[in-house]
PDB file of C-alpha atoms and ligand atoms in Angstrom:
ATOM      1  CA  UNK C   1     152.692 121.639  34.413  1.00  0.00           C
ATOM      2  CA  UNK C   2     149.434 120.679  35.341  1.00  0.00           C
ATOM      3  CA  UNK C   3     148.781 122.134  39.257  1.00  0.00           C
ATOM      4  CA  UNK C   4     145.369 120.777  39.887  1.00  0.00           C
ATOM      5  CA  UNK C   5     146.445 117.119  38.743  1.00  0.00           C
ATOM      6  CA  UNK C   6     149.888 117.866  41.059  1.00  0.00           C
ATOM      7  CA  UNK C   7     147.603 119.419  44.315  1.00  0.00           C
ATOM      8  CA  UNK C   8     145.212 116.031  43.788  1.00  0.00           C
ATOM      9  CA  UNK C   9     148.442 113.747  43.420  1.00  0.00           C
ATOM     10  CA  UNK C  10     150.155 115.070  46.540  1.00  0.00           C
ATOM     11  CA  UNK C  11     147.506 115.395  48.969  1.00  0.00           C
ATOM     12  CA  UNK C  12     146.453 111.573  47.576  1.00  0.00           C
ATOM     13  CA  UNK C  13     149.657 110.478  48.633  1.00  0.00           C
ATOM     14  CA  UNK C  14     150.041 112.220  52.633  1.00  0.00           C
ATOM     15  CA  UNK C  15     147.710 111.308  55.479  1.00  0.00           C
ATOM     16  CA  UNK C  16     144.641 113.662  55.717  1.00  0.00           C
ATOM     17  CA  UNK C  17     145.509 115.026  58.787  1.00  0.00           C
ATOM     18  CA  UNK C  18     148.575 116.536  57.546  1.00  0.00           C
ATOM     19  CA  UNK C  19     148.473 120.389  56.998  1.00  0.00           C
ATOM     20  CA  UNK C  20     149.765 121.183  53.280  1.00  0.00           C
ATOM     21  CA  UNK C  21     150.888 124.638  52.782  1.00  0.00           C
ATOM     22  CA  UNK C  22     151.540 125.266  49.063  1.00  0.00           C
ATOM     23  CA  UNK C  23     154.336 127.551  48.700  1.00  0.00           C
ATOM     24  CA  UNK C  24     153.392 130.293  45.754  1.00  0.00           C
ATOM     25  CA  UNK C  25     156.730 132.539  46.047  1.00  0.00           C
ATOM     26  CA  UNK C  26     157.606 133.751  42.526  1.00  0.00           C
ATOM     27  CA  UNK C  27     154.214 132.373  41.802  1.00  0.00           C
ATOM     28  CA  UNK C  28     151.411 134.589  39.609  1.00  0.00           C
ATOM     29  CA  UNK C  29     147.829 135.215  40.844  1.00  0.00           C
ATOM     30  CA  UNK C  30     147.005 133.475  37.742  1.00  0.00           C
ATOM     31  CA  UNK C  31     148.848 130.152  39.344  1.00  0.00           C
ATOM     32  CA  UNK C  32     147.691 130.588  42.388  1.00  0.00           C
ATOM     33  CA  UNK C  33     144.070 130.931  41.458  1.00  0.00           C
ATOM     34  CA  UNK C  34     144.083 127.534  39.673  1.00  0.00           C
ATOM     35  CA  UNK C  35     145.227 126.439  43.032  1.00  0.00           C
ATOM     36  CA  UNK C  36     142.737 127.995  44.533  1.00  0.00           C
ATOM     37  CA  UNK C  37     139.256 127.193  42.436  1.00  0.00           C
ATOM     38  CA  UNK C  38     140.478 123.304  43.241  1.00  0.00           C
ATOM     39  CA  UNK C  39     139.467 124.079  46.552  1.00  0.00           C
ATOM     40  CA  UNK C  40     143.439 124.626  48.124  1.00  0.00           C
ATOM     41  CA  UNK C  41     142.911 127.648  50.580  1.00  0.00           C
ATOM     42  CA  UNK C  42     146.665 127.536  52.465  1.00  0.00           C
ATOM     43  CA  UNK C  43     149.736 129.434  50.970  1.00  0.00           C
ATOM     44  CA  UNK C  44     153.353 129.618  51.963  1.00  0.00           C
ATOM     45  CA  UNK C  45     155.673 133.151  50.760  1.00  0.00           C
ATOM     46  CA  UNK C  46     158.707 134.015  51.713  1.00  0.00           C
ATOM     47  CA  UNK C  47     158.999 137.823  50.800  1.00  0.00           C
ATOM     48  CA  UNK C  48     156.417 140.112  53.030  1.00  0.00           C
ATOM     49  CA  UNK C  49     156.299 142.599  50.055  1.00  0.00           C
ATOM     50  CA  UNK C  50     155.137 139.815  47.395  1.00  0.00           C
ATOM     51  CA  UNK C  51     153.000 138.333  50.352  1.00  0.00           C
ATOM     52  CA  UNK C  52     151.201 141.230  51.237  1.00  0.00           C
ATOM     53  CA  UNK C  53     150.189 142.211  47.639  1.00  0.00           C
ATOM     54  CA  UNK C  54     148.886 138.931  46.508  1.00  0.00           C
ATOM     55  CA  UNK C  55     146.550 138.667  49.953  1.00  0.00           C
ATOM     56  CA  UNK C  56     145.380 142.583  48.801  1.00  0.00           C
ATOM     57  CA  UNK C  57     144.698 140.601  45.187  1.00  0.00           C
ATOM     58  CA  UNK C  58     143.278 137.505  46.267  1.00  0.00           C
ATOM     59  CA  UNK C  59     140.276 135.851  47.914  1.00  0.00           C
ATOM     60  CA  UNK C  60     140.501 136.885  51.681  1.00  0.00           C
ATOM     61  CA  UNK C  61     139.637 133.418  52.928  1.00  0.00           C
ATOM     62  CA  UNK C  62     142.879 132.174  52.114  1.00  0.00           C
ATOM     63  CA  UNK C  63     145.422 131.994  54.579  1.00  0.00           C
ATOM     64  CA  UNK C  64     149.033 132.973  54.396  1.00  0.00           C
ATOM     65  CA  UNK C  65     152.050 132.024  55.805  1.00  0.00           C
ATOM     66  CA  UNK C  66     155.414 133.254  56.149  1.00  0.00           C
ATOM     67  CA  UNK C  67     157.499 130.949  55.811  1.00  0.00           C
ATOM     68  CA  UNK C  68     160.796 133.015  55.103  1.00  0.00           C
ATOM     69  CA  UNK C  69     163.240 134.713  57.290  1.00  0.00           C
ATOM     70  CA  UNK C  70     161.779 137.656  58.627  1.00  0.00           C
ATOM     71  CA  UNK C  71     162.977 141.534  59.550  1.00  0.00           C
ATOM     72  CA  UNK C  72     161.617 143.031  62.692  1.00  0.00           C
ATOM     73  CA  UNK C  73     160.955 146.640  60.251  1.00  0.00           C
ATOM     74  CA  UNK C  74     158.195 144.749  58.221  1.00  0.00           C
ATOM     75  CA  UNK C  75     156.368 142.787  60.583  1.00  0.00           C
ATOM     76  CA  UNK C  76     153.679 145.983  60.050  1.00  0.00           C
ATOM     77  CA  UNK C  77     153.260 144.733  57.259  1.00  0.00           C
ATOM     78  CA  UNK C  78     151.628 141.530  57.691  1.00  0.00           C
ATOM     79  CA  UNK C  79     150.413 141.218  61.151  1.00  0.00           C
ATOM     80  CA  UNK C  80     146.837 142.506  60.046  1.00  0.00           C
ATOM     81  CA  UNK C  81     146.238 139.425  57.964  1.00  0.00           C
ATOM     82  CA  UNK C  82     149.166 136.699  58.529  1.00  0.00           C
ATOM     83  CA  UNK C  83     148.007 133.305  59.449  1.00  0.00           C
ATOM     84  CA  UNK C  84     151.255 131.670  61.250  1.00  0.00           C
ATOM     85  CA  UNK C  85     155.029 133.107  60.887  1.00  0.00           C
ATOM     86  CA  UNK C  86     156.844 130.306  60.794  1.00  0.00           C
ATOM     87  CA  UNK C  87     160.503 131.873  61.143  1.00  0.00           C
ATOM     88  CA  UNK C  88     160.559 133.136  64.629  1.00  0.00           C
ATOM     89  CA  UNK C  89     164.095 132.634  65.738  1.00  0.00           C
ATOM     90  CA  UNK C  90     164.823 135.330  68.098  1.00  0.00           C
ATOM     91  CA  UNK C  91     163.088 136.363  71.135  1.00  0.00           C
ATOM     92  CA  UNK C  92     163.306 140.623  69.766  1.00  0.00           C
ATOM     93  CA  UNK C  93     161.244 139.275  66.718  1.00  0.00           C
ATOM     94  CA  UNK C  94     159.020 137.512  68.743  1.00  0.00           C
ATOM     95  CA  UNK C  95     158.311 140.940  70.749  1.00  0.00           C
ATOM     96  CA  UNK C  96     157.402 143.305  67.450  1.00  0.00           C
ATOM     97  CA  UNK C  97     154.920 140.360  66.780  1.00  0.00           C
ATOM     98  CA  UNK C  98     153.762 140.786  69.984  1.00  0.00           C
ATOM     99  CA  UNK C  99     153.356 144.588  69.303  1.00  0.00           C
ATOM    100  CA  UNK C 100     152.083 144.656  66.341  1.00  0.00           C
ATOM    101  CA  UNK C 101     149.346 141.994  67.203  1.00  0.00           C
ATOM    102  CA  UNK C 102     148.713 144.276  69.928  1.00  0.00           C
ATOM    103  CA  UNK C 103     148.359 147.481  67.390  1.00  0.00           C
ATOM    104  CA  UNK C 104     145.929 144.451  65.284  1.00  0.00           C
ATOM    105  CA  UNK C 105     144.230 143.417  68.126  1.00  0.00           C
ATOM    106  CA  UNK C 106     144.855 139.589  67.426  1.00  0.00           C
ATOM    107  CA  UNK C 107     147.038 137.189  68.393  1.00  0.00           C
ATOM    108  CA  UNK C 108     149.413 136.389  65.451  1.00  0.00           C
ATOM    109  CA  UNK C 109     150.578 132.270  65.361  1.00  0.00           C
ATOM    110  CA  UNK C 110     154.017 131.137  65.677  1.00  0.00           C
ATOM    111  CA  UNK C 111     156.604 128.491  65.117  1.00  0.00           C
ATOM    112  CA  UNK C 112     160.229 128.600  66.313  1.00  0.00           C
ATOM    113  CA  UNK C 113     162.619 128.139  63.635  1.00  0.00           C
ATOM    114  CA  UNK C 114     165.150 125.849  65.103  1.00  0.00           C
ATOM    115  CA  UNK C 115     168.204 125.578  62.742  1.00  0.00           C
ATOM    116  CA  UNK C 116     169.026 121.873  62.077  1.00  0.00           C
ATOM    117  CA  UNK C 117     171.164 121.892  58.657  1.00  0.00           C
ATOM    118  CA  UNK C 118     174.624 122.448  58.879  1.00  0.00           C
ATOM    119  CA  UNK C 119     174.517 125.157  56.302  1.00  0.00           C
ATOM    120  CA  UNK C 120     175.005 128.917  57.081  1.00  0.00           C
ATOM    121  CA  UNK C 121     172.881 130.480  55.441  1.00  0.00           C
ATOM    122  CA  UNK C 122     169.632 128.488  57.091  1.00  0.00           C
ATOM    123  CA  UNK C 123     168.285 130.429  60.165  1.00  0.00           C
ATOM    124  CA  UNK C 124     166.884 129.077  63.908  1.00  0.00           C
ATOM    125  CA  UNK C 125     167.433 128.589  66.767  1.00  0.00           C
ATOM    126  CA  UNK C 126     169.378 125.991  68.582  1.00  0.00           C
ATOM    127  CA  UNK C 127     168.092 124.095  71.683  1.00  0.00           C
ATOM    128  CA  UNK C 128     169.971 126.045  74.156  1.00  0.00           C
ATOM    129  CA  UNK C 129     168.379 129.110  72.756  1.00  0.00           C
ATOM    130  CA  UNK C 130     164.730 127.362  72.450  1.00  0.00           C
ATOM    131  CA  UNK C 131     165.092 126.416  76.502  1.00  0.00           C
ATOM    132  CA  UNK C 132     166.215 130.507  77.252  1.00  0.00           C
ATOM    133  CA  UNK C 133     163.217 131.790  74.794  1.00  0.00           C
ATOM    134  CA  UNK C 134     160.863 129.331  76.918  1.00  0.00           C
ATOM    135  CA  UNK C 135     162.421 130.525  80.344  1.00  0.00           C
ATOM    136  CA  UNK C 136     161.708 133.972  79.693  1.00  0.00           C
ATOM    137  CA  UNK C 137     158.369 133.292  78.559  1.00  0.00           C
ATOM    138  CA  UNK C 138     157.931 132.112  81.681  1.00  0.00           C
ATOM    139  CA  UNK C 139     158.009 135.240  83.735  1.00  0.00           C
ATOM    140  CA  UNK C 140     156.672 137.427  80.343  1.00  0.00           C
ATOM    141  CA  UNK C 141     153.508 137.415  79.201  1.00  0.00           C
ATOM    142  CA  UNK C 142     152.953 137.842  75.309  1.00  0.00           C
ATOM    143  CA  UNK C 143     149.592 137.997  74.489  1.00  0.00           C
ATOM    144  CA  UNK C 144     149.198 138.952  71.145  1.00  0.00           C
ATOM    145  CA  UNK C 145     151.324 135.952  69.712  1.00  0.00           C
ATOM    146  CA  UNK C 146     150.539 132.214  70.237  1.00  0.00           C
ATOM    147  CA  UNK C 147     153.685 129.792  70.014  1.00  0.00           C
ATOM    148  CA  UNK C 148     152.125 127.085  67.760  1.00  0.00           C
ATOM    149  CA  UNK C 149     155.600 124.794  67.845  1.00  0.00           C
ATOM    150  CA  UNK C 150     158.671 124.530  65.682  1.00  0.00           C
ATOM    151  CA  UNK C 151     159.465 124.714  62.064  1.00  0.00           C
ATOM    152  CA  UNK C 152     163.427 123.690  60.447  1.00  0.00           C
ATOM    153  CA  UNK C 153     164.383 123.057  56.992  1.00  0.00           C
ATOM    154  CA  UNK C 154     166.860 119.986  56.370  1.00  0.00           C
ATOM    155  CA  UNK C 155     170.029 120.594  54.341  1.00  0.00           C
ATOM    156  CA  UNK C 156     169.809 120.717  50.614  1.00  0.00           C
ATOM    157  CA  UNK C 157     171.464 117.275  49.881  1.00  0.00           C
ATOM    158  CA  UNK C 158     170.794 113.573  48.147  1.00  0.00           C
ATOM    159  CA  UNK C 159     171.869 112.256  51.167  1.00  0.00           C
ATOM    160  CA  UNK C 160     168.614 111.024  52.627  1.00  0.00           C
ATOM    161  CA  UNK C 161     169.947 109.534  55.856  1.00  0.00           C
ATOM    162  CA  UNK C 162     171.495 112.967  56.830  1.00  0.00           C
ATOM    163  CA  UNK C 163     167.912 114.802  56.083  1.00  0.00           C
ATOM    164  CA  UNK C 164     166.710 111.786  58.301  1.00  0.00           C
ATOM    165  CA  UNK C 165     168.758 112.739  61.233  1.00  0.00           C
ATOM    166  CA  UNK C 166     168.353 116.558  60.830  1.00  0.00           C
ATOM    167  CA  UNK C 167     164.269 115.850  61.052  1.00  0.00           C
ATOM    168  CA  UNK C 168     165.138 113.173  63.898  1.00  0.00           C
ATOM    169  CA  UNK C 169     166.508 116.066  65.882  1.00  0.00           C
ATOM    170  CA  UNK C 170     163.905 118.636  65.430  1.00  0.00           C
ATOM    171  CA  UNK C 171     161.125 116.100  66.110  1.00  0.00           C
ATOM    172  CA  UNK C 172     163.137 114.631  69.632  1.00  0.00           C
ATOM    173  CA  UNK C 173     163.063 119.026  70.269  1.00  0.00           C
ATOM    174  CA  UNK C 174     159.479 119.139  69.196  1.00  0.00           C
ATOM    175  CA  UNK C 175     158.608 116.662  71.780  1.00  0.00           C
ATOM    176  CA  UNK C 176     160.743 117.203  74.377  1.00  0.00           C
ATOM    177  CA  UNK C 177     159.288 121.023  74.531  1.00  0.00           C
ATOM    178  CA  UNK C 178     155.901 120.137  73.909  1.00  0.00           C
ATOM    179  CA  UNK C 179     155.397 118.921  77.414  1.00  0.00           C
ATOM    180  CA  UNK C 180     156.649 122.360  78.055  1.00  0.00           C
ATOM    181  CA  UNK C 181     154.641 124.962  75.401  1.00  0.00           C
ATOM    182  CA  UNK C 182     150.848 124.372  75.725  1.00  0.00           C
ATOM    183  CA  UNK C 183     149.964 125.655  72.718  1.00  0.00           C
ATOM    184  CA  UNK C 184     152.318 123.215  70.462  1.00  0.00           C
ATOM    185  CA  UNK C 185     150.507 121.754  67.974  1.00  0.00           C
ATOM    186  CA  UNK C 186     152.631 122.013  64.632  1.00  0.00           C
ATOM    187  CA  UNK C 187     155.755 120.319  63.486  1.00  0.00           C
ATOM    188  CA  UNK C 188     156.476 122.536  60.392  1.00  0.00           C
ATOM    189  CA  UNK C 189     158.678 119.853  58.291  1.00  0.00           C
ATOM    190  CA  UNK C 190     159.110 118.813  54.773  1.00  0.00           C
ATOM    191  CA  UNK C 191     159.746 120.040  51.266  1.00  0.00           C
ATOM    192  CA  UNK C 192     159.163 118.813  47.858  1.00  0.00           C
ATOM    193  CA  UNK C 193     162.536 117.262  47.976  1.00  0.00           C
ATOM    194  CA  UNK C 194     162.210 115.671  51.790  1.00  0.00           C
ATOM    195  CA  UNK C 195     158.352 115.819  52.957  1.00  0.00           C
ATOM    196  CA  UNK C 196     158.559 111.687  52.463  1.00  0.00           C
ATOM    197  CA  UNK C 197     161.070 111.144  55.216  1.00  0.00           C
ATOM    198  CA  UNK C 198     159.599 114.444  57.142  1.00  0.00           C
ATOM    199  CA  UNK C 199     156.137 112.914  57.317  1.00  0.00           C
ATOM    200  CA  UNK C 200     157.750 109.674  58.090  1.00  0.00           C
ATOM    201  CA  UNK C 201     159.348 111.237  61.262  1.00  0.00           C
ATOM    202  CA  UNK C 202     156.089 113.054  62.972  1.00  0.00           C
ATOM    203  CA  UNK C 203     155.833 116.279  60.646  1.00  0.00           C
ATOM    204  CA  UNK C 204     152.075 117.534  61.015  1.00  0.00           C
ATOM    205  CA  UNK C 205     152.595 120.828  58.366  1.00  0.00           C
ATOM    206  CA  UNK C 206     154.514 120.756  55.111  1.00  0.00           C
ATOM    207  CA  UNK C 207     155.582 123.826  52.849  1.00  0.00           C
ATOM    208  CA  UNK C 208     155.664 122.558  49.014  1.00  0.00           C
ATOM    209  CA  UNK C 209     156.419 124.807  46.053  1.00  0.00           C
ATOM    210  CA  UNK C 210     157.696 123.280  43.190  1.00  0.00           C
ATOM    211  CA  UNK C 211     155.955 119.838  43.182  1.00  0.00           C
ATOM    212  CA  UNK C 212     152.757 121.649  42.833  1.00  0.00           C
ATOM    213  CA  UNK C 213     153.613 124.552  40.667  1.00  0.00           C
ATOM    214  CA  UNK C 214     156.779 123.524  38.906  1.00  0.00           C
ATOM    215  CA  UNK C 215     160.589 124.774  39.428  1.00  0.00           C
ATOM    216  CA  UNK C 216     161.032 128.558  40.130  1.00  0.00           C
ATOM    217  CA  UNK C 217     162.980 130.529  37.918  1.00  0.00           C
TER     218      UNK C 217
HETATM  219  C1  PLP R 301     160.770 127.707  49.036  1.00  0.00           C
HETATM  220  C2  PLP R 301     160.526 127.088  50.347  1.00  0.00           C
HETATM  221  C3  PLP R 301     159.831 125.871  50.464  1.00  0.00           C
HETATM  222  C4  PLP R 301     159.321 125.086  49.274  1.00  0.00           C
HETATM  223  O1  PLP R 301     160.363 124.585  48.503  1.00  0.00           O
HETATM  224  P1  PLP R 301     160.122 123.476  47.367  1.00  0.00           P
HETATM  225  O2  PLP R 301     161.418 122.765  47.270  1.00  0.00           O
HETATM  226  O3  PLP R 301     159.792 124.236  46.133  1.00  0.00           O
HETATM  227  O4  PLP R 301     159.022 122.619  47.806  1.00  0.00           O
HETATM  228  C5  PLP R 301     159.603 125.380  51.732  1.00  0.00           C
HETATM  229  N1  PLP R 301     160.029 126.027  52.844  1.00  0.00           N
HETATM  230  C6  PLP R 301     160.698 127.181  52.756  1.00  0.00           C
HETATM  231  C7  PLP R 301     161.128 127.837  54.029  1.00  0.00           C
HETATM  232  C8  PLP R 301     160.974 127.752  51.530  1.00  0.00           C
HETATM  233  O5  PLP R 301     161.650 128.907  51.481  1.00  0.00           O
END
């Protein structure tokens, strides 16, 4: 496993403006520093525990994302440091970020998760839920988080034309609420397995683990 030669392979094969967030969970300092001294500043965790001792570890011009679902009881945690939270998917989450950018005094970026696999155990939102969040941010005013546009994770299958029309669907949402959200900027799509067809479709951000640092255990 060689994850300088994987970094340069990867980002040699997406367009430039494409934001790559290497995903480190399970990962060692060690790993992540190769990643690092090749010049790869962007990291993806899912755990707020693991996240928030390898930022107290590591260079602090790197810049973390949470990618994973997230508990209202540890958004303390990371809200002094956290670059983007990419799993908002309720509108009580969204209001602890809120707060605890508040208690940070910084504004703490966002996506929505939208849920777009048929499997239970992926979180998100669903559009009628995305058009009630955006009605009550309407009237509400959250300053201390910044809604920077939608993130969804496509089933775990070989069947490529059903990942197609799960990314289909969030990017038709991502559009279609764009015109509504100022601030959208970021189509958080695409894994090792499916950031091809995601990039293919209008993904802007992609979260890839193991073709850069090898399978987890
Ligand atoms: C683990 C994870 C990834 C990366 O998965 P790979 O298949 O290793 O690229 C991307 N997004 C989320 C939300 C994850 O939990």
């Amino acid at each position: 496993m060689n994850i300088q030669k994987n970094l340069d392979t990867l980002k040699n094969s997406i367009p430039k403006e494409i934001t790559l967030i290497a995903v480190s969970k399970t990962k060692s300092i060690k790993e992540i520093l190769l990643a690092y001294n090749h010049g790869h500043k962007i990291f993806g965790e899912n755990k707020i525990q693991e996240m928030t001792s390898k930022w107290e570890t590591l260079p602090k011009d790197i810049e973390w994302h949470m990618i994973g679902h997230v508990q209202r009881n540890k958004v303390k945690y990371m809200a002094p440091y956290v670059s983007m939270i990419h799993g908002v998917d309720s509108l009580k989450l969204l209001k602890e970020i809120n707060k605890q950018g508040k208690n940070n005094n910084r504004c703490i970026n966002c996506l929505i998760q939208i849920r777009i696999a048929d499997e239970s155990s992926k979180f998100g939102m669903n559009r009628s839920e995305l058009e009630e969040l955006y009605e009550n941010l309407k009237y509400n005013q959250y300053k201390y988080v910044k809604i920077c546009g939608l993130m969804g994770m496509a089933t775990n299958t070989v069947d490529g034309f059903k990942i197609y029309k799960e990314f289909e669907h969030l990017k038709s949402l991502y559009n279609e609420f764009k015109n509504k959200f100022s601030s959208f900027n970021y189509l958080s799509m695409g894994m090792s397995a499916d950031y091809k067809i995601a990039i293919d479709l209008g993904s802007n951000m992609i979260r890839v683990g193991s073709k850069i640092f090898g399978v987890r255990n």
